[in-house]
Coordinates of C-alpha atoms in Angstrom, one line a residue:
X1250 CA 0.0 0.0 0.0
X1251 CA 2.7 2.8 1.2
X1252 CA 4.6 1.7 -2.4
X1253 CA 1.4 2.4 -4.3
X1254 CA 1.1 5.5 -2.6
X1255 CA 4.4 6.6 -3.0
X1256 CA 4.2 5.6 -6.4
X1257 CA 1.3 8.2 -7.3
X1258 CA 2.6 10.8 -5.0
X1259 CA 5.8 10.9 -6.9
X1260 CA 4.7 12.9 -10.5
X1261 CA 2.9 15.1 -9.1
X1262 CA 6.0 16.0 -6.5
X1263 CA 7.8 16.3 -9.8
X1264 CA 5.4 18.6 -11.8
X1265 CA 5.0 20.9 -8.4
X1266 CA 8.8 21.3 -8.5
X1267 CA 8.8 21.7 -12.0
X1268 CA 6.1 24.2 -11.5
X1269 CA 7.9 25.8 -8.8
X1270 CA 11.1 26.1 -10.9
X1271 CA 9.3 27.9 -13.8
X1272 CA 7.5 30.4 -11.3
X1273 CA 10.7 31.8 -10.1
X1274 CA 12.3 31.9 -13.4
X1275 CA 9.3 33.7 -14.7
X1276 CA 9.8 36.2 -11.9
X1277 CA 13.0 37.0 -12.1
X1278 CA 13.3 37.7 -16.0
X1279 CA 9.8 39.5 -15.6
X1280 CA 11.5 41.6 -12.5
X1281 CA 12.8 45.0 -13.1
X1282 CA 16.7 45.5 -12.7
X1283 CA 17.7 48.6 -10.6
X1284 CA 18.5 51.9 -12.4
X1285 CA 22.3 53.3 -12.0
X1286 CA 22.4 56.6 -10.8
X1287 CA 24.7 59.6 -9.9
X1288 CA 24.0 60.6 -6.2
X1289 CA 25.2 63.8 -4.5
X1290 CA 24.9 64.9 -0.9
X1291 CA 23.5 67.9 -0.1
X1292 CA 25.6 70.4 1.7
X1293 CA 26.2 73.5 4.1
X1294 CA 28.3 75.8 3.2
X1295 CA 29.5 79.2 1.6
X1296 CA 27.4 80.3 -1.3
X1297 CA 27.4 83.1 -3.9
X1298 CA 25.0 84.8 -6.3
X1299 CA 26.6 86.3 -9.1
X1300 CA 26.3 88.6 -11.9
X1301 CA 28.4 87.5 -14.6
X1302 CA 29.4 89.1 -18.2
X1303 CA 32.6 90.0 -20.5
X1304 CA 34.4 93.5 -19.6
X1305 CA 37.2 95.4 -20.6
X1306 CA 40.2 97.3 -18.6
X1307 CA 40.9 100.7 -19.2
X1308 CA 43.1 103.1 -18.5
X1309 CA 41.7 105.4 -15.7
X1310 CA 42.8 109.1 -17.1
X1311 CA 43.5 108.9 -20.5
X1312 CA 44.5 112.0 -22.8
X1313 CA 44.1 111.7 -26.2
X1314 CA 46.3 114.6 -28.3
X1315 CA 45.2 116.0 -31.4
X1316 CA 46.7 118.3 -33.7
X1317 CA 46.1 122.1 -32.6
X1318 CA 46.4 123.7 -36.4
X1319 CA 46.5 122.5 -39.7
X1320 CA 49.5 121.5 -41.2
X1321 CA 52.2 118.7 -41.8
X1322 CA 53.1 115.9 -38.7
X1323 CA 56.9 115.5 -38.7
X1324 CA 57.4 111.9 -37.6
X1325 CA 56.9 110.9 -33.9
X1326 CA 60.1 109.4 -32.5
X1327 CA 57.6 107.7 -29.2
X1328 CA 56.8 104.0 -29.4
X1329 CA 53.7 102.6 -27.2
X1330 CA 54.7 102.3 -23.7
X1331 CA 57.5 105.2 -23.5
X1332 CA 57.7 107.2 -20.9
X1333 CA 56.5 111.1 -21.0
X1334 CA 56.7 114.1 -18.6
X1335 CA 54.2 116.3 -18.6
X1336 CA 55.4 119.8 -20.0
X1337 CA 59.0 118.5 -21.3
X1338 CA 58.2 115.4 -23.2
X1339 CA 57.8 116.6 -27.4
X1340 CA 55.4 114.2 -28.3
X1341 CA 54.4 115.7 -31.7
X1342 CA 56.3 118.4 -34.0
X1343 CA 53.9 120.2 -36.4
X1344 CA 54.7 122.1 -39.3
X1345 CA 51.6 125.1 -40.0
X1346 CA 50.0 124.4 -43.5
X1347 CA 51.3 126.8 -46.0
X1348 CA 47.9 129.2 -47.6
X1349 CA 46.7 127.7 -50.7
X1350 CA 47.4 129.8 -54.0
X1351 CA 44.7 131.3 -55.7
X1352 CA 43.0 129.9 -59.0
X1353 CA 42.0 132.5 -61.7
X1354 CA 38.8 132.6 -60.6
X1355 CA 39.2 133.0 -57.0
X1356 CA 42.2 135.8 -57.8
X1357 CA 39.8 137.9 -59.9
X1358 CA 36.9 138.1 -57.4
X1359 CA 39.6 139.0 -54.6
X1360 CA 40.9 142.0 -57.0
X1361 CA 37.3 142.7 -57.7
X1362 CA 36.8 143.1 -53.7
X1363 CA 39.8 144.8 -53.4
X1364 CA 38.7 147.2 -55.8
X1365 CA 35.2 147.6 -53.9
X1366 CA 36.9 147.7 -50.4
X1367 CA 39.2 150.5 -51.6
X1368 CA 36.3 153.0 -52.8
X1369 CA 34.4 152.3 -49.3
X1370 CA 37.5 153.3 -48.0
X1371 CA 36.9 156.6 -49.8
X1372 CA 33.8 156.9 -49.2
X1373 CA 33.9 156.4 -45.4
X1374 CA 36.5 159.4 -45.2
X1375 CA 33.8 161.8 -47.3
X1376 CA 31.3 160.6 -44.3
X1377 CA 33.9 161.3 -41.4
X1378 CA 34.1 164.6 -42.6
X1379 CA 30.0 165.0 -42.9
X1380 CA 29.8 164.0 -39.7
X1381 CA 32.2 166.1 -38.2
X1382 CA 30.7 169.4 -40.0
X1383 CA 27.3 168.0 -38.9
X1384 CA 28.8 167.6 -35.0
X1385 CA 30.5 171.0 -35.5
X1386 CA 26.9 173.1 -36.5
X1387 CA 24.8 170.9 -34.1
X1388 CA 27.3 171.8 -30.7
X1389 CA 26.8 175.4 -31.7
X1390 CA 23.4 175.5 -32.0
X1391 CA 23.3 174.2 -28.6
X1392 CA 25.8 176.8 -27.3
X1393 CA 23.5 179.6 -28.5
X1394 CA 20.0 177.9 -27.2
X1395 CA 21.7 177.3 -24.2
X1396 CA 23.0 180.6 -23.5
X1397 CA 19.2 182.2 -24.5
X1398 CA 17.4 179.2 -21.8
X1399 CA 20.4 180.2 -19.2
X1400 CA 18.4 183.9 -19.6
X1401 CA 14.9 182.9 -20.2
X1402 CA 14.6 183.7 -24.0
X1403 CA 14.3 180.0 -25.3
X1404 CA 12.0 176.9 -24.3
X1405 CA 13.0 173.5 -22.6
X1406 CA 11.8 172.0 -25.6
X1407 CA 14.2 173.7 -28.3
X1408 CA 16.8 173.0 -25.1
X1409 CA 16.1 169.6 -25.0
X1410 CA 15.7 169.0 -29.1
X1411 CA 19.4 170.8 -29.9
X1412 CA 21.3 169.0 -26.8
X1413 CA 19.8 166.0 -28.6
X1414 CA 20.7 167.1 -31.7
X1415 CA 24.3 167.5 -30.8
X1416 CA 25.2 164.1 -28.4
X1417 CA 23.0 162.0 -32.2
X1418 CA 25.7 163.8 -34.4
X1419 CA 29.3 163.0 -32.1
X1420 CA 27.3 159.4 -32.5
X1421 CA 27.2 159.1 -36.1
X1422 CA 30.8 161.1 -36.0
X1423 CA 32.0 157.7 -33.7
X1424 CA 30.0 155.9 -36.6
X1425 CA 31.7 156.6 -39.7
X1426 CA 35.0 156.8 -37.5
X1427 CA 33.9 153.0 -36.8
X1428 CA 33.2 151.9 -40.2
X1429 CA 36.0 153.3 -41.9
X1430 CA 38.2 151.6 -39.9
X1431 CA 36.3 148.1 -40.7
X1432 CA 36.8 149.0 -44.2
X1433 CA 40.9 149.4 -43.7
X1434 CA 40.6 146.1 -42.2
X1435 CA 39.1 144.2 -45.3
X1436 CA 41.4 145.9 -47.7
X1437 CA 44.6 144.7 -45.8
X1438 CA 42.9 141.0 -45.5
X1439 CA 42.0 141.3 -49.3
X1440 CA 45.1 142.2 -50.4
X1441 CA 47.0 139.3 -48.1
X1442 CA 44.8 137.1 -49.8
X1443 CA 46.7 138.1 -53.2
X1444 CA 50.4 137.2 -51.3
X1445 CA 52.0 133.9 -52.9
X1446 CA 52.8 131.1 -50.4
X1447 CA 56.5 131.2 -49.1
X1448 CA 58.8 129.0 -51.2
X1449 CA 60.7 128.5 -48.0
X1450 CA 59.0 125.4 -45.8
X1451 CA 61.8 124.2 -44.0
X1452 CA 63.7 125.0 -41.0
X1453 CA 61.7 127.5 -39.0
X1454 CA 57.8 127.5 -37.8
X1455 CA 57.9 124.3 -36.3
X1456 CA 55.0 123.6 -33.5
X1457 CA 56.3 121.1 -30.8
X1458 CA 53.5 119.5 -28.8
X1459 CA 54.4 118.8 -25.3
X1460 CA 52.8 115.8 -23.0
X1461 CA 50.2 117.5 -21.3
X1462 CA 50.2 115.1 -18.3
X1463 CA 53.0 112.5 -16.8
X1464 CA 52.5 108.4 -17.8
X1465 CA 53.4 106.5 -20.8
X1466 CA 52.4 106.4 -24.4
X1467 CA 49.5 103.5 -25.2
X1468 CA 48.6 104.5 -28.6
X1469 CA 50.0 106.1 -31.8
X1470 CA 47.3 106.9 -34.5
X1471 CA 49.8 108.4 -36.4
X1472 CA 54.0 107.3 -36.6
X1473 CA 54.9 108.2 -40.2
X1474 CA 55.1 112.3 -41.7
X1475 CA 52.1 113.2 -43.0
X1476 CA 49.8 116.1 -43.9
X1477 CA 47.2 116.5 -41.0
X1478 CA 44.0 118.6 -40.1
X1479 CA 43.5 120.5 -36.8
X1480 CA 41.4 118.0 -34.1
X1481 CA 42.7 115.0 -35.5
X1482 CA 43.8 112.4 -32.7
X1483 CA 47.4 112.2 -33.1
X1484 CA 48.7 110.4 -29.8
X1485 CA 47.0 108.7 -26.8
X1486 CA 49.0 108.5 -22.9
X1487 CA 47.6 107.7 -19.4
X1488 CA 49.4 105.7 -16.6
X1489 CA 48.4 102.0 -17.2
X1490 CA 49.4 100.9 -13.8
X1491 CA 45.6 103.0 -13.2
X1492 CA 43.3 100.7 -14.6
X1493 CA 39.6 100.0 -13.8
X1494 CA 37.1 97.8 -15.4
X1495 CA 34.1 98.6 -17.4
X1496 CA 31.3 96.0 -18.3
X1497 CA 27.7 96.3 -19.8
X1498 CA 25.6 94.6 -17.6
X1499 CA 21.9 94.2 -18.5
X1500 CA 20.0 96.8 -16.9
X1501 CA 17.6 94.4 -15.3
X1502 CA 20.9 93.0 -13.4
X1503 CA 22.6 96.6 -12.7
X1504 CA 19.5 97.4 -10.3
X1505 CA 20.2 94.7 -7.8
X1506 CA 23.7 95.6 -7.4
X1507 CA 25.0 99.0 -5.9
X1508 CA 28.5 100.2 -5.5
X1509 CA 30.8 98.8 -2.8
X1510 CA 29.5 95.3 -4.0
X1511 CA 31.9 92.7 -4.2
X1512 CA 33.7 91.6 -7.2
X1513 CA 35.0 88.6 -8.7
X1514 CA 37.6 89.2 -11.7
X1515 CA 38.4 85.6 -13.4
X1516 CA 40.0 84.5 -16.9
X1517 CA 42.5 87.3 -16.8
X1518 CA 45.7 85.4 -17.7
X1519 CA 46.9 84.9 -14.3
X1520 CA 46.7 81.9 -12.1
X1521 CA 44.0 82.9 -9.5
X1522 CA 41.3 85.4 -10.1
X1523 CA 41.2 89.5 -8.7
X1524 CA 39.0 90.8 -6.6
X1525 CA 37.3 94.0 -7.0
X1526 CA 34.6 96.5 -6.1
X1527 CA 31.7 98.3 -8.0
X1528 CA 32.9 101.9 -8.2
X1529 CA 29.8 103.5 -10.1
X1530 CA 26.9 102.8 -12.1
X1531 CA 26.2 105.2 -15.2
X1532 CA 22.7 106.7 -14.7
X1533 CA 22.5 106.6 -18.9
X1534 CA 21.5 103.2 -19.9
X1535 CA 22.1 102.4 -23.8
X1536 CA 20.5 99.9 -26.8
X1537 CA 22.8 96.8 -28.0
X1538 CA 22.5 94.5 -30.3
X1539 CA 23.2 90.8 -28.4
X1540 CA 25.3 87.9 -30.8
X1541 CA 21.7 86.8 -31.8
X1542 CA 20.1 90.0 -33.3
X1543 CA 17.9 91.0 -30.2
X1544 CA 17.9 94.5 -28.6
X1545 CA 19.1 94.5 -25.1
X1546 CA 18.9 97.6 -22.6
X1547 CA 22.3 97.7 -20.8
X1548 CA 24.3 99.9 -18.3
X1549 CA 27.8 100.3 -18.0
X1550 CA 29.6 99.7 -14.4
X1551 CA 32.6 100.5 -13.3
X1552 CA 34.8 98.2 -11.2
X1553 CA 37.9 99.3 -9.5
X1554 CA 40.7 96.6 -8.4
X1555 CA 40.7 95.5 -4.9
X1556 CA 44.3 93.6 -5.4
X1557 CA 47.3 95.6 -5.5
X1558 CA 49.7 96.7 -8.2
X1559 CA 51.9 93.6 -8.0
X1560 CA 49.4 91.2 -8.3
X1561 CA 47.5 92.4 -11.4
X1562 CA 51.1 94.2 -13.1
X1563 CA 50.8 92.4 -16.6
X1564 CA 47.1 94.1 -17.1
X1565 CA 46.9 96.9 -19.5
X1566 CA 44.8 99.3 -21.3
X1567 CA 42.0 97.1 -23.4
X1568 CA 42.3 93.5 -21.8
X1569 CA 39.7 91.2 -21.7
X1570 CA 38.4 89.8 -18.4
X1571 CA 35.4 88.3 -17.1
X1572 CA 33.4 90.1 -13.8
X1573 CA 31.1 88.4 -11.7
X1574 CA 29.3 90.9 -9.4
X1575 CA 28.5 89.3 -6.4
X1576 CA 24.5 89.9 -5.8
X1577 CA 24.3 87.5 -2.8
X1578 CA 26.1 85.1 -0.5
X1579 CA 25.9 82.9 2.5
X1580 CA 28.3 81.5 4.6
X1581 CA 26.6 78.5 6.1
X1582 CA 23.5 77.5 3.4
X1583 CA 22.2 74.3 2.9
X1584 CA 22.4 73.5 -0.6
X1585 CA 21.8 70.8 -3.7
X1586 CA 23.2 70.7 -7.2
X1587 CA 20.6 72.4 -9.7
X1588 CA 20.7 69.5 -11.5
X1589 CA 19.0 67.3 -9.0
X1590 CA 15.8 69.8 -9.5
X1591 CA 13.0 69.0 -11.5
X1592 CA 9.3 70.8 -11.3
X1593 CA 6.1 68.0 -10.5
X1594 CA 2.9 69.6 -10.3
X1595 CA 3.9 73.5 -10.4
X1596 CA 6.7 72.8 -7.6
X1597 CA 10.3 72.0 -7.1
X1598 CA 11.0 68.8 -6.1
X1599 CA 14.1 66.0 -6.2
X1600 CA 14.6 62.6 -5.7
X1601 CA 16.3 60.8 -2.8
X1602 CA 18.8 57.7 -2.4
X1603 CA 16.9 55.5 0.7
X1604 CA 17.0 52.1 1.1
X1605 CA 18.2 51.8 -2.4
X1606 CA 15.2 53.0 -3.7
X1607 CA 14.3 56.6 -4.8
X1608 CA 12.1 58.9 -2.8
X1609 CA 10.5 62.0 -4.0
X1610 CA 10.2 64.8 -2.0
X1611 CA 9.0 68.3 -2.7
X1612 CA 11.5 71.0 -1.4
X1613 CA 11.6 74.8 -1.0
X1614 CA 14.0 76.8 -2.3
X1615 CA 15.5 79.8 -2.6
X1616 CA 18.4 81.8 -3.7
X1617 CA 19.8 80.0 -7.2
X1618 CA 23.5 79.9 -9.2
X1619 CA 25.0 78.4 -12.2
X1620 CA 25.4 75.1 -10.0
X1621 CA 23.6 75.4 -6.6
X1622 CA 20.1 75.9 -5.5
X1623 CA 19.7 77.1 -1.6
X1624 CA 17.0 74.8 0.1
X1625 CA 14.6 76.6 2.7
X1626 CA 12.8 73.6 3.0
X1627 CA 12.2 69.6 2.8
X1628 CA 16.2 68.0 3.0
X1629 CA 18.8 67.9 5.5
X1630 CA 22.8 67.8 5.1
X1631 CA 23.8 64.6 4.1
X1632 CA 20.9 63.6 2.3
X1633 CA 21.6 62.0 -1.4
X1634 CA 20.1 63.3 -4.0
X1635 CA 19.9 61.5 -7.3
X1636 CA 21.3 64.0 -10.7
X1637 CA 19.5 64.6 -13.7
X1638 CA 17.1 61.7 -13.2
X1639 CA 15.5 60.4 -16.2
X1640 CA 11.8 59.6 -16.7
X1641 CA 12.1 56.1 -15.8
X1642 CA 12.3 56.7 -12.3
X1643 CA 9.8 57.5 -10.2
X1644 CA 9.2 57.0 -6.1
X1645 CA 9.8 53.9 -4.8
X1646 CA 11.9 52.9 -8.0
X1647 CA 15.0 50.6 -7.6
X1648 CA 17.9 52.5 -8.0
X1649 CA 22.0 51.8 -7.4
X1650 CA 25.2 54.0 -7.9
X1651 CA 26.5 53.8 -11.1
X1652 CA 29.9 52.3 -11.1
X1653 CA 32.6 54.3 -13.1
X1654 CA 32.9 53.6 -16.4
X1655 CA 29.4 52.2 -16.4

């Protein structure tokens, strides 16, 4: 009997384990494998808030020289970055432009005025000696009404009409005296216009410009001889050991800073980056046009270096650096990497490493930089928090650290 038994009991033991084998093997290629992650741990520490854009150093006080007169620039014997004293240093020598000569045209019309100029000049001394007849007769028509009012024979009225008479003549006298003497004035200049230009341009007459201020030469617009025109920027000098800084900042981001702020000066050329400080804000914002076409309000600021001389001594006049204008910091803030944020439903939020599974967790935060996010609320230091995770996980999801190389 316990044979028989046995004997029946015996395939169905078998298919039950056979069963049982399957069952797992179905569950394990049907289970999920954990996702690999990158974790990071949320921190306390020092944080900053910056501002950051492109600037340019410049030279603090910088005199640009032009040409005073017209004429010829001998050549300048100065090389950027000599030294120059101001009031002894020559640092241009200008010959004065020789007068043009005179086409036909122009030569006839200035004998023609001549011509004119001359018989105004004889007509003005025909009017000086009117007026002085005319001065003469009214003063003695006043000396005899005078003495008849002194005696009660003549009116106010012809007193007052020949005193008037007399001071309106010595005025027309002063007059013609006046004009004639304006007309002497455009005969000489009329004639000078008829002089031929010196053949003699050498030697003699030559302008030396002398450094108005004490520094060092940064810029020569002009090295060789050459004919030049009064204003024209010949020479530029300034000290360059007196730099500052001057960047465009959007004007949106020039509100929130004020001067005093701190200042971060990086990818200068040395090893370590400056330090500076705002100096000023320019009240008069201006339009630029940004790399892609769009029109951009910005405002210049002004930084001045924090660091002295010996640290920043290879900086010069027009060097490129980059500012970062420090809005805010902490010195003890809890913080995550940005890239552990995401937005669910309208609010920040990130997931969590617990228990090898991932946890999400809706936080709070609040000041935010190129890398860090401050958290006001929902983690603590030490928590790890999973970076840029992917779609595919979700809370409660398997997760493991991704080995390197992975």
């Amino acid at each position: 009997m316990a044979t028989k038994h046995l004997n029946r009991l015996g395939p169905r033991l078998l298919i039950g384990l056979i069963l049982a084998v399957l069952a797992l093997a179905i569950f394990f290629a049907m289970r999920t494998p954990p996702i690999d992650v990158d974790v990071a741990a949320v921190t306390k520490g020092p944080m900053l808030v910056t501002i950051n854009d492109e600037g340019e150093t410049r030279v603090r006080d910088m005199f640009v020289i032009s040409a005073p007169i017209n004429g010829r620039l001998m050549r300048i014997n100065l090389d950027a970055g000599d030294p120059v004293i101001a009031g002894q240093t020559v640092v241009a020598r200008i010959m004065p432009a020789q007068p043009d000569f005179l086409n036909s045209r122009n030569e006839a019309e200035t004998r023609a005025q001549i011509q004119s100029l001359e018989a105004a000049v004889q007509s003005s001394a025909a009017r000086i000696a009117q007026a002085e007849a005319d001065r003469e007769l009214a003063a003695a028509n006043f000396k005899r009404i005078d003495a008849l009012y002194a005696r009660g024979f003549a009116t106010k009225t012809a007193h007052d009409a020949t005193r008037a008479a007399r001071d309106s003549s010595a005025a027309r006298l002063t007059e013609a005296r006046g004009a004639a003497e304006s007309a002497r004035f455009e005969l000489r200049a009329a004639r000078a216009r008829l002089m031929a230009p010196s053949a003699n341009s050498s030697g003699g007459g030559i302008l030396s410009v002398y450094s108005p201020e004490s520094g060092s030469v940064l810029r020569l617009t002009h090295e060789s001889e050459t004919p030049i025109s009064a204003g024209t920027p010949v020479i530029e000098i300034g000290d360059p050991a007196d730099v500052e800084i001057v960047t465009d900042l959007l004007s949106s981001d020039a509100v929130k800073i004020k001067p005093g702020s701190r200042v971060l000066i990086e990818n200068w050329g040395g090893d370590k980056p400056l330090t500076g400080k705002v100096q000023r804000i320019e009240p008069f914002g201006f339009t630029k046009i940004s790399a892609l076409g769009v029109e951009e309000q910005r405002v210049n600021v002004i930084v001045d270096f924090a660091d002295p001389l010996a640290a920043r001594q290879r900086l010069g006049h027009g060097y490129r650096v980059i500012v970062r204008v420090v809005e805010w910091e902490g010195k003890d803030v809890l913080q995550v990497p940005i890239s552990a944020l995401f937005r669910n439903k309208g609010q920040w939020s990130v997931f969590v490493m617990r228990g090898g599974k991932a946890e999400l967790l809706p936080v709070k935060i609040g000041r935010m930089n190129d890398e860090h996010a401050q958290i006001l609320e929902g983690l603590k230091a030490e928590d790890d928090v999973i970076l840029h995770p992917s779609e595919k996980i979700e809370g409660g999801t398997r997760i493991r650290l991704r080995e390197d190389g992975s």
